[in-house]
Short mmCIF file of C-alpha atoms in Angstrom, two decimals:
data_model
loop_
_atom_site.label_atom_id
_atom_site.label_comp_id
_atom_site.label_asym_id
_atom_site.label_seq_id
_atom_site.Cartn_x
_atom_site.Cartn_y
_atom_site.Cartn_z
CA MET A 1 -118.88 -24.88 -64.96
CA MET A 2 -120.04 -21.51 -63.93
CA PHE A 3 -121.92 -19.11 -66.10
CA VAL A 4 -123.44 -15.64 -65.74
CA ALA A 5 -126.51 -14.16 -67.39
CA ALA A 6 -125.74 -12.36 -70.60
CA ILE A 7 -127.33 -10.45 -73.53
CA PHE A 8 -126.41 -11.52 -77.07
CA CYS A 9 -126.38 -9.82 -80.38
CA ALA A 10 -129.33 -10.05 -82.57
CA TRP A 11 -129.88 -12.81 -85.08
CA ALA A 12 -132.40 -13.39 -87.87
CA GLY A 13 -134.26 -16.70 -88.01
CA THR A 14 -136.46 -18.13 -85.60
CA PRO A 15 -136.52 -17.81 -81.68
CA ALA A 16 -135.16 -21.45 -81.33
CA GLU A 17 -132.38 -20.73 -83.82
CA ALA A 18 -131.42 -17.57 -81.83
CA VAL A 19 -131.63 -19.49 -78.53
CA GLN A 20 -129.48 -22.34 -80.05
CA THR A 21 -126.82 -19.97 -81.21
CA ALA A 22 -126.73 -18.00 -78.06
CA ILE A 23 -126.35 -20.93 -75.81
CA ALA A 24 -123.51 -22.31 -78.09
CA GLU A 25 -121.55 -19.16 -78.02
CA LYS A 26 -122.00 -18.92 -74.14
CA LEU A 27 -120.81 -22.45 -73.49
CA GLY A 28 -118.11 -22.47 -76.18
CA VAL A 29 -119.57 -25.36 -78.06
CA SER A 30 -120.67 -25.82 -81.57
CA ALA A 31 -124.48 -25.21 -82.54
CA GLU A 32 -124.71 -28.77 -83.43
CA ASP A 33 -123.99 -29.66 -79.71
CA VAL A 34 -127.02 -27.63 -78.63
CA VAL A 35 -130.58 -28.79 -79.46
CA VAL A 36 -133.50 -26.52 -78.58
CA GLN A 37 -136.39 -28.95 -78.40
CA LYS A 38 -139.00 -26.39 -77.76
CA VAL A 39 -139.67 -22.68 -76.99
CA GLY A 40 -142.67 -21.77 -74.96
CA LEU A 41 -144.00 -19.04 -77.37
CA GLY A 42 -147.11 -18.97 -79.39
CA THR A 43 -147.32 -16.86 -82.66
CA VAL A 44 -144.39 -14.52 -83.14
CA PRO A 45 -143.55 -12.00 -85.90
CA GLU A 46 -141.58 -13.24 -88.98
CA ASP A 47 -138.68 -11.42 -90.60
CA CYS A 48 -137.21 -10.01 -87.38
CA SER A 49 -133.93 -10.02 -85.53
CA TRP A 50 -133.81 -11.64 -82.08
CA THR A 51 -131.96 -10.72 -79.13
CA VAL A 52 -131.64 -13.35 -76.27
CA GLU A 53 -131.03 -12.82 -72.50
CA PHE A 54 -130.68 -15.47 -69.93
CA PRO A 55 -131.95 -14.27 -66.50
CA SER A 56 -130.09 -17.33 -64.71
CA ASP A 57 -127.14 -19.48 -65.29
CA GLN A 58 -129.26 -22.59 -66.13
CA LEU A 59 -128.34 -23.07 -69.76
CA TRP A 60 -129.61 -26.71 -70.28
CA GLY A 61 -132.75 -28.59 -69.27
CA THR A 62 -135.57 -26.00 -68.90
CA VAL A 63 -133.96 -22.59 -69.45
CA SER A 64 -135.39 -19.23 -68.69
CA ILE A 65 -135.16 -16.77 -71.68
CA GLU A 66 -135.99 -13.20 -72.38
CA LEU A 67 -136.37 -12.35 -76.03
CA GLN A 68 -136.53 -9.03 -77.87
CA ALA A 69 -137.71 -8.99 -81.50
CA GLU A 70 -136.86 -6.03 -83.80
CA LEU A 71 -139.36 -5.92 -86.66
CA SER A 72 -138.81 -4.70 -90.14
CA ASP A 73 -140.21 -1.40 -89.18
CA LYS A 74 -137.57 -1.13 -86.17
CA SER A 75 -140.42 -1.53 -83.56
CA ILE A 76 -139.47 -3.80 -80.73
CA ARG A 77 -141.41 -6.57 -78.95
CA HIS A 78 -140.36 -8.29 -75.72
CA TYR A 79 -141.10 -11.97 -74.60
CA ARG A 80 -140.33 -13.67 -71.45
CA SER A 81 -140.51 -17.49 -71.70
CA TRP A 82 -138.73 -20.78 -71.47
CA ALA A 83 -136.94 -23.19 -73.75
CA LYS A 84 -136.33 -26.85 -73.42
CA VAL A 85 -132.57 -27.38 -74.42
CA SER A 86 -130.29 -30.37 -74.60
CA VAL A 87 -126.57 -29.83 -74.52
CA TRP A 88 -123.50 -32.07 -75.35
CA ALA A 89 -120.15 -31.22 -74.08
CA GLU A 90 -116.79 -32.83 -72.93
CA ILE A 91 -117.03 -33.00 -69.09
CA PRO A 92 -114.82 -34.87 -66.40
CA VAL A 93 -115.78 -38.24 -65.50
CA ALA A 94 -113.91 -40.87 -63.17
CA ALA A 95 -111.30 -42.88 -65.27
CA GLU A 96 -111.72 -46.00 -63.06
CA ASP A 97 -113.67 -47.17 -60.14
CA VAL A 98 -112.84 -45.15 -56.88
CA ALA A 99 -113.61 -45.79 -53.30
CA PRO A 100 -114.82 -42.97 -50.94
CA GLY A 101 -111.99 -40.77 -49.80
CA GLN A 102 -109.74 -41.76 -52.67
CA LYS A 103 -108.05 -39.40 -55.26
CA ILE A 104 -109.91 -39.38 -58.54
CA PRO A 105 -108.17 -40.19 -61.95
CA VAL A 106 -109.99 -38.14 -64.36
CA ARG A 107 -110.79 -38.33 -67.99
CA MET A 108 -113.02 -36.16 -70.26
CA GLU A 109 -116.05 -37.68 -71.98
CA ARG A 110 -118.83 -36.30 -74.23
CA GLN A 111 -121.95 -36.23 -72.07
CA GLN A 112 -125.52 -34.75 -72.37
CA LEU A 113 -125.71 -32.02 -69.71
CA ASP A 114 -129.37 -31.92 -69.20
CA LEU A 115 -129.44 -35.60 -68.23
CA LEU A 116 -127.40 -34.60 -65.10
CA TYR A 117 -130.72 -33.20 -63.77
CA GLY A 118 -129.41 -29.87 -62.35
CA ALA A 119 -126.02 -31.27 -61.04
CA ARG A 120 -123.00 -29.22 -62.34
CA PRO A 121 -119.56 -30.83 -63.59
CA VAL A 122 -116.67 -29.79 -61.56
CA ASP A 123 -113.51 -28.17 -62.86
CA PRO A 124 -111.40 -30.88 -64.65
CA SER A 125 -108.20 -28.75 -64.05
CA LYS A 126 -108.38 -29.40 -60.12
CA LYS A 127 -107.71 -32.45 -58.17
CA TRP A 128 -110.71 -34.28 -56.58
CA ARG A 129 -111.36 -37.07 -54.24
CA ALA A 130 -114.65 -39.14 -53.90
CA ASN A 131 -117.45 -38.45 -51.30
CA VAL A 132 -119.03 -41.80 -52.39
CA ALA A 133 -118.04 -44.86 -54.24
CA LEU A 134 -117.64 -44.01 -57.96
CA SER A 135 -117.80 -46.22 -60.92
CA GLU A 136 -115.56 -45.70 -64.06
CA GLY A 137 -117.34 -43.18 -66.42
CA GLU A 138 -119.44 -41.54 -63.56
CA VAL A 139 -119.67 -37.79 -64.00
CA LEU A 140 -117.82 -35.76 -61.42
CA THR A 141 -120.21 -33.35 -59.82
CA SER A 142 -120.09 -31.30 -56.54
CA THR A 143 -122.35 -33.70 -54.96
CA ARG A 144 -120.08 -36.69 -55.62
CA VAL A 145 -116.62 -35.21 -55.01
CA GLN A 146 -114.77 -32.65 -52.94
CA PRO A 147 -111.43 -30.89 -53.58
CA TRP A 148 -108.30 -32.80 -53.00
CA PRO A 149 -106.76 -31.03 -49.80
CA ASP A 150 -103.45 -29.17 -50.03
CA ALA A 151 -102.62 -30.96 -46.58
CA ALA A 152 -104.13 -33.94 -45.13
CA LYS A 153 -105.43 -34.28 -41.58
CA ASP A 154 -102.46 -35.15 -39.03
CA SER A 155 -99.82 -33.40 -41.32
CA PRO A 156 -97.15 -31.61 -39.35
CA VAL A 157 -97.19 -27.84 -39.91
CA GLN A 158 -95.48 -24.75 -38.32
CA ILE A 159 -97.87 -22.52 -36.37
CA ARG A 160 -97.02 -19.06 -36.62
CA VAL A 161 -98.26 -16.11 -34.35
CA GLN A 162 -97.60 -12.53 -35.29
CA ARG A 163 -97.95 -9.67 -32.92
CA GLY A 164 -96.65 -6.50 -34.83
CA ALA A 165 -93.10 -7.22 -35.81
CA LEU A 166 -92.84 -10.14 -33.29
CA VAL A 167 -93.33 -13.66 -34.79
CA VAL A 168 -93.59 -16.69 -32.58
CA GLN A 169 -93.55 -20.11 -34.07
CA ALA A 170 -94.26 -23.50 -32.81
CA PRO A 171 -94.57 -27.09 -34.23
CA GLY A 172 -98.16 -28.30 -34.86
CA LYS A 173 -100.37 -30.91 -36.30
CA LEU A 174 -103.51 -30.48 -38.42
CA THR A 175 -106.64 -31.95 -36.99
CA GLU A 176 -108.49 -31.71 -40.31
CA ASP A 177 -107.74 -31.51 -44.03
CA ALA A 178 -106.43 -27.99 -45.08
CA TRP A 179 -106.67 -25.98 -48.17
CA VAL A 180 -104.41 -22.76 -48.91
CA GLY A 181 -106.20 -19.67 -47.76
CA GLU A 182 -108.93 -21.29 -45.75
CA VAL A 183 -109.63 -21.58 -42.00
CA VAL A 184 -108.28 -24.86 -40.46
CA GLU A 185 -107.95 -26.20 -37.00
CA VAL A 186 -104.45 -27.23 -35.77
CA THR A 187 -102.96 -28.55 -32.48
CA ASN A 188 -99.86 -26.92 -30.82
CA LEU A 189 -97.71 -29.85 -30.20
CA LEU A 190 -95.92 -28.14 -27.28
CA THR A 191 -99.03 -27.04 -25.28
CA GLN A 192 -101.66 -29.61 -26.94
CA VAL A 193 -103.85 -26.69 -27.31
CA ALA A 194 -106.25 -26.54 -30.33
CA LEU A 195 -106.00 -23.40 -32.40
CA THR A 196 -107.66 -22.09 -35.56
CA GLY A 197 -105.87 -20.16 -38.29
CA ILE A 198 -105.19 -19.86 -41.85
CA TYR A 199 -103.44 -22.49 -43.90
CA GLU A 200 -100.58 -20.91 -45.98
CA ALA A 201 -98.94 -22.19 -49.37
CA ASP A 202 -95.63 -22.56 -47.32
CA GLY A 203 -97.30 -25.14 -45.09
CA SER A 204 -97.63 -22.96 -42.04
CA VAL A 205 -100.73 -21.98 -40.13
CA ARG A 206 -101.12 -18.27 -39.43
CA ILE A 207 -103.07 -17.80 -36.11
CA GLY A 208 -103.31 -14.07 -35.96
CA VAL A 209 -102.09 -10.74 -37.28
CA SER A 210 -102.28 -7.59 -35.19
CA PRO A 211 -100.67 -4.16 -35.57
#
């Protein structure tokens, strides 16, 4: 999950209600899934409309907020503070026990995000493998998992070197896991020379391109 700071439309009500609605809209969850336990403000004006801005992407736990109050006489007051927020959402967890290095079967489960203590759930639409031993139901975060590679270490590949219109190819073997579009090290099986290039979607490694 990734979020960006944003400004929201004005709402009547209390600062806590405005923050609750803003976070629910930003995360795409219902207002009932967001509980604003406390807002760090003293006395504030009544009968005004609140506009909420989040200076950072932290939207649960202790959340930095910037509030703007529009009073009935159209005057504006600005506040910079914080809110203590709990959020519930469907996030990816391990569907069964998984050993380090194994592919992770994923299921979605309702969890309280502020209890993750700063860790962020990963994208459930992607494939992942375990960095550490995972128990069934354990939340998948970037500290516990890594993306499942598009090609594993020792996989055969075709090395491709391009010089203008000339393309030279040779058989190779990956010396590390590879992901499409990322730099990877490969061994030329004809010369046993280690090379570095870009892993392509067709299973080849592009070593270089020049005019």
